[in-house]
Tab-separated table of C-alpha atoms in Angstrom:
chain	number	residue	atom	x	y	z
A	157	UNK	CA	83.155	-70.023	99.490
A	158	UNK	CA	80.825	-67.313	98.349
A	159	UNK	CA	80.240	-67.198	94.243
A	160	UNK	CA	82.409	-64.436	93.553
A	161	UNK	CA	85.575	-65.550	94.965
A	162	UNK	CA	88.533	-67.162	93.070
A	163	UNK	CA	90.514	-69.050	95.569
A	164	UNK	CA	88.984	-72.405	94.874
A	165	UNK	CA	91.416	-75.163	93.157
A	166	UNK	CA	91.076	-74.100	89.498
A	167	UNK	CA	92.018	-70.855	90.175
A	168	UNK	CA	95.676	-72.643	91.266
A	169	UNK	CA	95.642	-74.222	87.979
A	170	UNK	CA	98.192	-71.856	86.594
A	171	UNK	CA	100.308	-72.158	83.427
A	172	UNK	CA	103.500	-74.246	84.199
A	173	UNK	CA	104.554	-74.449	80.270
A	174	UNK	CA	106.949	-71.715	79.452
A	175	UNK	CA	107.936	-69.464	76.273
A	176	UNK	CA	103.356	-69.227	76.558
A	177	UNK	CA	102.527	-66.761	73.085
A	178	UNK	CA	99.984	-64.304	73.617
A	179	UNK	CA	99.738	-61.630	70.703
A	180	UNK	CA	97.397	-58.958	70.689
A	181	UNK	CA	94.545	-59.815	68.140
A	182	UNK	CA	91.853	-57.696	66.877
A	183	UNK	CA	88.638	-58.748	68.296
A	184	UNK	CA	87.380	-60.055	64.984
A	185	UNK	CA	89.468	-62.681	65.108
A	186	UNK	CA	88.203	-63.919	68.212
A	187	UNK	CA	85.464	-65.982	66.324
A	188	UNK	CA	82.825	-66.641	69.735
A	189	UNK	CA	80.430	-68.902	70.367
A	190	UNK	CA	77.481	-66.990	69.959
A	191	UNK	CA	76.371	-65.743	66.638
A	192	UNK	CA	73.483	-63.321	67.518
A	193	UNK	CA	73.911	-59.763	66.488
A	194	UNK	CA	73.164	-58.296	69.777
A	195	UNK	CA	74.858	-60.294	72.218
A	196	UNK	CA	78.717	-59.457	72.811
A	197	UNK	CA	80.572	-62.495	74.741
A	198	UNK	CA	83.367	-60.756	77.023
A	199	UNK	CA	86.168	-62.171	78.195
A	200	UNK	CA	87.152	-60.217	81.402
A	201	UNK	CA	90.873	-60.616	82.942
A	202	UNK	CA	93.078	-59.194	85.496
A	203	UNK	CA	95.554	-59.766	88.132
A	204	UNK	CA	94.317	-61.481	91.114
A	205	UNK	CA	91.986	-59.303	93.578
A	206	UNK	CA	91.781	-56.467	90.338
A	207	UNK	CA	88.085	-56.512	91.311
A	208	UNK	CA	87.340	-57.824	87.912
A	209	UNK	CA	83.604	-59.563	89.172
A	210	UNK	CA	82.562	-56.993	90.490
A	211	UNK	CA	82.907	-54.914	87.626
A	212	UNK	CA	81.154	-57.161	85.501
A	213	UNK	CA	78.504	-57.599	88.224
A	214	UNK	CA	78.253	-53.353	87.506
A	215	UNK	CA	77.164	-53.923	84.249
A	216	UNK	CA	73.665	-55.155	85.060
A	217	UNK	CA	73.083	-51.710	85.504
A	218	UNK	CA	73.214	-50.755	81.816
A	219	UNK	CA	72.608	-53.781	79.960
A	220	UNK	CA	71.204	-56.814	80.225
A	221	UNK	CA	74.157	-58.756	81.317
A	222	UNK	CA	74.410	-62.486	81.998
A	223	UNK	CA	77.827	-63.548	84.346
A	224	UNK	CA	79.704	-67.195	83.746
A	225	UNK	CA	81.390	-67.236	86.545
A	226	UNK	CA	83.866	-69.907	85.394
A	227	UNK	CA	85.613	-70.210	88.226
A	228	UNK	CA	82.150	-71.261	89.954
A	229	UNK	CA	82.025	-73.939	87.037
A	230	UNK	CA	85.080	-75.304	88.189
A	231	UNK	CA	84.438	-75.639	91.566
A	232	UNK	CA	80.778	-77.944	90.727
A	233	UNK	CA	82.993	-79.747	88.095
A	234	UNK	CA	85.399	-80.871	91.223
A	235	UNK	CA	81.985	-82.552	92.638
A	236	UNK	CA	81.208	-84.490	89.428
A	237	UNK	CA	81.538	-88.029	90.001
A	238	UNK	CA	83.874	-88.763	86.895
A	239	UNK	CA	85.976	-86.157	87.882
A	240	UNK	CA	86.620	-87.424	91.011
A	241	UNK	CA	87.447	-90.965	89.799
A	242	UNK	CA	89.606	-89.326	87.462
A	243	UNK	CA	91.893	-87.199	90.351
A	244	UNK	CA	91.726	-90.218	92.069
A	245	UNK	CA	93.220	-92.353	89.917
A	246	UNK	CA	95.810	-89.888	89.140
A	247	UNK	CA	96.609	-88.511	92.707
A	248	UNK	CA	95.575	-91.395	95.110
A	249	UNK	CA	93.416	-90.724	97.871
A	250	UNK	CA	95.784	-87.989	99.601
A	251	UNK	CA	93.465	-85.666	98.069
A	252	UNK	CA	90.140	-86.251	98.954
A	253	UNK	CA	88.574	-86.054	102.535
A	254	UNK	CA	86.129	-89.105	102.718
A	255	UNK	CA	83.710	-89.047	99.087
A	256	UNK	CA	85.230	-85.327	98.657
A	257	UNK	CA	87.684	-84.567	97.388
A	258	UNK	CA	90.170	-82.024	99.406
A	259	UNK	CA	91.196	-78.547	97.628
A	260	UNK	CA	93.383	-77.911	100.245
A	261	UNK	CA	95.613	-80.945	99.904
A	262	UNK	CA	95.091	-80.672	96.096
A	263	UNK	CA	96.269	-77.673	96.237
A	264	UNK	CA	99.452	-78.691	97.757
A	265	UNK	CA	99.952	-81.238	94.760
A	266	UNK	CA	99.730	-78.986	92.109
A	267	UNK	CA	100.483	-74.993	93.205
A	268	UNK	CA	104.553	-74.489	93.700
A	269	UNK	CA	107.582	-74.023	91.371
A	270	UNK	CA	108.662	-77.615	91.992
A	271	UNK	CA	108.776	-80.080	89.233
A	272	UNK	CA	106.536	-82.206	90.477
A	273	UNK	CA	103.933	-79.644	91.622
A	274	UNK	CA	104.412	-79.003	87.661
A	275	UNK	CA	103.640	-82.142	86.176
A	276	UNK	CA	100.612	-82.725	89.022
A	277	UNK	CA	99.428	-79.087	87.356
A	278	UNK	CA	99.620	-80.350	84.285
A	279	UNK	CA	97.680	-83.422	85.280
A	280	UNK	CA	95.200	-81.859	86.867
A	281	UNK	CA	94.555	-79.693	84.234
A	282	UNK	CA	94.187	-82.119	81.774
A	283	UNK	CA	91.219	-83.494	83.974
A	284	UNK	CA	89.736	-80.788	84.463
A	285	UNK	CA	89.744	-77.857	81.925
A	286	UNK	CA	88.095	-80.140	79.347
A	287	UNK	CA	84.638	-80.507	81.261
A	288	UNK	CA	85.021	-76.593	82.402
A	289	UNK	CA	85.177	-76.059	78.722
A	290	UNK	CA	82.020	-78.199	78.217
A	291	UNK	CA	80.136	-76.327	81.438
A	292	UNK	CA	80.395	-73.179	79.654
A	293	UNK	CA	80.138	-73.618	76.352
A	294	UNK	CA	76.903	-75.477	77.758
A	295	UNK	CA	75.839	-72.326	79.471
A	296	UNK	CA	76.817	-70.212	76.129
A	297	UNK	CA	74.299	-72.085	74.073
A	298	UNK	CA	71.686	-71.579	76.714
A	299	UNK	CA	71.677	-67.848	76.925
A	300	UNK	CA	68.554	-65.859	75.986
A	301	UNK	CA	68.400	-64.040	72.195
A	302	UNK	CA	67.449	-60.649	74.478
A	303	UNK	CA	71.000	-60.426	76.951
A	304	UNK	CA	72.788	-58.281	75.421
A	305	UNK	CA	76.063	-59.022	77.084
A	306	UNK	CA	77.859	-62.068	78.395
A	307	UNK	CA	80.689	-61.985	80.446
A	308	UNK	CA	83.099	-65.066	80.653
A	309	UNK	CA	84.946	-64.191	84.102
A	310	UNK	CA	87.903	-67.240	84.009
A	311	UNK	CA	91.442	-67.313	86.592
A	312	UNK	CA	93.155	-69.225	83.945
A	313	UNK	CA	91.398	-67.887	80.963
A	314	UNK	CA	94.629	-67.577	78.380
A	315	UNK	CA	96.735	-70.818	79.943
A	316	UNK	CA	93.392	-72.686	79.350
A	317	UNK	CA	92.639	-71.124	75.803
A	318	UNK	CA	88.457	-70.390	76.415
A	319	UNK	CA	89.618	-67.073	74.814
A	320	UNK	CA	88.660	-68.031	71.670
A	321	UNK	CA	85.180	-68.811	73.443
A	322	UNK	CA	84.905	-64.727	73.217
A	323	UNK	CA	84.288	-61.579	71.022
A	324	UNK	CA	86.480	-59.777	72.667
A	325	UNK	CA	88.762	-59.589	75.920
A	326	UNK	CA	88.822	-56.944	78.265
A	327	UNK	CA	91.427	-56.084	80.633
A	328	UNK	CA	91.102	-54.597	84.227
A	329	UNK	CA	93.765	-52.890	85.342
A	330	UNK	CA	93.854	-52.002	89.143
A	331	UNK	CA	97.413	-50.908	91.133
A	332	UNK	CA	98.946	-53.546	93.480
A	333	UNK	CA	98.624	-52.127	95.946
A	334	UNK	CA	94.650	-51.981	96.148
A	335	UNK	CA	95.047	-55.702	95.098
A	336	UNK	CA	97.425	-56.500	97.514
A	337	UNK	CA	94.821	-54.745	100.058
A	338	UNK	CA	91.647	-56.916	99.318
A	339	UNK	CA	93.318	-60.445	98.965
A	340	UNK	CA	95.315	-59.407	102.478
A	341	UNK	CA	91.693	-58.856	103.875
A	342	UNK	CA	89.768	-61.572	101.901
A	343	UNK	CA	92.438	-64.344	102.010
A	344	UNK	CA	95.038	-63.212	104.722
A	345	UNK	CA	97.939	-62.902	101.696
A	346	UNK	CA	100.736	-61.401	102.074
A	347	UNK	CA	102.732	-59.594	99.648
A	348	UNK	CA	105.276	-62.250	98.773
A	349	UNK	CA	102.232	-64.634	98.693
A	350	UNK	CA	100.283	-62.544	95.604
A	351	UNK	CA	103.807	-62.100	93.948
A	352	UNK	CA	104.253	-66.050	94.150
A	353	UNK	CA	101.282	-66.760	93.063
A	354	UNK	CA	100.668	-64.393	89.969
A	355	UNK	CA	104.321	-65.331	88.637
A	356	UNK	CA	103.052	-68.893	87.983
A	357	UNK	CA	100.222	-67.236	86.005
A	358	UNK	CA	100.618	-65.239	82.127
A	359	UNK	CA	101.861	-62.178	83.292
A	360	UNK	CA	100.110	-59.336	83.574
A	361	UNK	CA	101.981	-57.487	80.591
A	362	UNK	CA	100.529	-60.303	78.406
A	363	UNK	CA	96.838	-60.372	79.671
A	364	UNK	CA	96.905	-56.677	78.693
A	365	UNK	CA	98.875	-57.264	75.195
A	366	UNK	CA	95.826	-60.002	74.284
A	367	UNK	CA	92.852	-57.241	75.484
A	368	UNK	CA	91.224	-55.038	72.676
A	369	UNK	CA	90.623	-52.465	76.180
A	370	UNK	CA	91.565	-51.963	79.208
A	371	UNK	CA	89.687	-50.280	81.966
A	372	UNK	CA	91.502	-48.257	84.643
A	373	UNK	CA	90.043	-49.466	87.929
A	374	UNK	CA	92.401	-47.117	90.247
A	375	UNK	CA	89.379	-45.205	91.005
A	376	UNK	CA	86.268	-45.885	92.107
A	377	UNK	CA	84.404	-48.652	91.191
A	378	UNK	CA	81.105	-46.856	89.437
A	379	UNK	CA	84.335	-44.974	87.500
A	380	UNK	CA	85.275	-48.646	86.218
A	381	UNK	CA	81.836	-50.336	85.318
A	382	UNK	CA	81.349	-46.331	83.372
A	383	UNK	CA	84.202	-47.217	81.444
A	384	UNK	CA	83.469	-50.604	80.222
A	385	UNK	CA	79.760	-49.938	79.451
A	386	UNK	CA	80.994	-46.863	77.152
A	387	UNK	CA	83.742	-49.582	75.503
A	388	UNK	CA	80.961	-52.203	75.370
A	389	UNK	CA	78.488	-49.582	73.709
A	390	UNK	CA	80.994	-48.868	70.725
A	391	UNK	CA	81.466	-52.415	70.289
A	392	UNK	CA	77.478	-53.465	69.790
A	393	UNK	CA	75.725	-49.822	68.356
């Protein structure tokens, strides 16, 4: 799996709790992690295939921009050794492949609308969102006084609350159809597949009611990264 993509297993760690609250809050109420003046912590969302990484990836261009890819955290946390006991002990060893464990049969455990692929998602998440949450705030504490921005790129971002890990949340909005496009070319989904999956996640109505912008990425993609680095501008001059 290449760096950038998020179809590893904690990107089917979707919220299974309903009546989930998401409010729109100003950004100054998002208190961050960071407390230097001239670095703005992002949090980036979307729907799934919105081409939200590689808009962040654009912004290297105009600032000096550091990426957490947290979905990238996630997959190294599946590889660390107490996590592993951990899934084992809660799932057996139907989910590992040898010393490894198996996203594919995880998967299986935890991603349907099920009961028990509820209760395995709940599980699961309580495994392994805690020691994302340590990765990154890790990696927050490490960056250097001159990046200017940080972007927090997370899958389950609100259901796993690391929004409060950010100065502000950003919203990419791209039409279904282009996302339906990439993740039919990237991942072989179809369209019922993408609708099934992104109605286990906050919807997309709420990711956008929680973001202080939201960038229109239904043109090109130097149109999109424009648009964020003007937002992004305002927010630190």
């Amino acid at each position: 799996l290449t760096h950038h993509r998020t179809d590893w297993i904690p990107s089917f760690i979707v919220s299974s709790r309903n009546g989930l609250l998401v409010s729109r809050l100003p950004s100054e109420l998002f208190p961050g992690v960071s407390t230097r003046k001239k670095t703005l912590v992002i949090g980036i969302l979307g729907g799934i295939g919105s081409g939200k990484s590689a808009v962040s990836r654009g912004l290297s261009n105009h600032f000096k921009t550091i990426l957490i890819d947290a979905d990238r955290v996630g997959h190294d946390v599946l590889g660390f050794r107490t996590v592993k006991d951990s899934l084992r002990q809660e799932f057996g060893d139907t989910v590992f492949d040898g010393a490894e464990i198996c996203r594919k049969s995880l998967a299986q455990k935890v991603f349907g609308s099920e009961l028990h692929h509820k209760q395995s998602l709940i599980k699961l998440e309580k495994i392994v969102h805690p020691e994302i949450r340590r990765q990154v705030e890790q990696q927050l504490a490490k960056i250097p006084d001159d990046r200017e921005v940080v972007v927090l790129d997370a899958a389950v971002m609100l259901e796993a609350g690391w929004n409060d890990l950010c100065d502000t949340i950003v919203f990419v909005d791209t039409p279904f159809e282009t996302r339906l496009k990439r993740v039919n070319e990237n991942r072989g989904w179809t369209a019922d597949e993408l609708k099934r999956r992104e109605s286990s996640q906050v919807s997309l109505d709420e990711k956008r009611a929680v973001s202080e912008f939201v960038v229109d990425n239904s043109g090109s993609l130097e149109n999109a990264v424009e648009q964020l680095a003007a937002f992004i501008d305002q927010r630190i001059s």
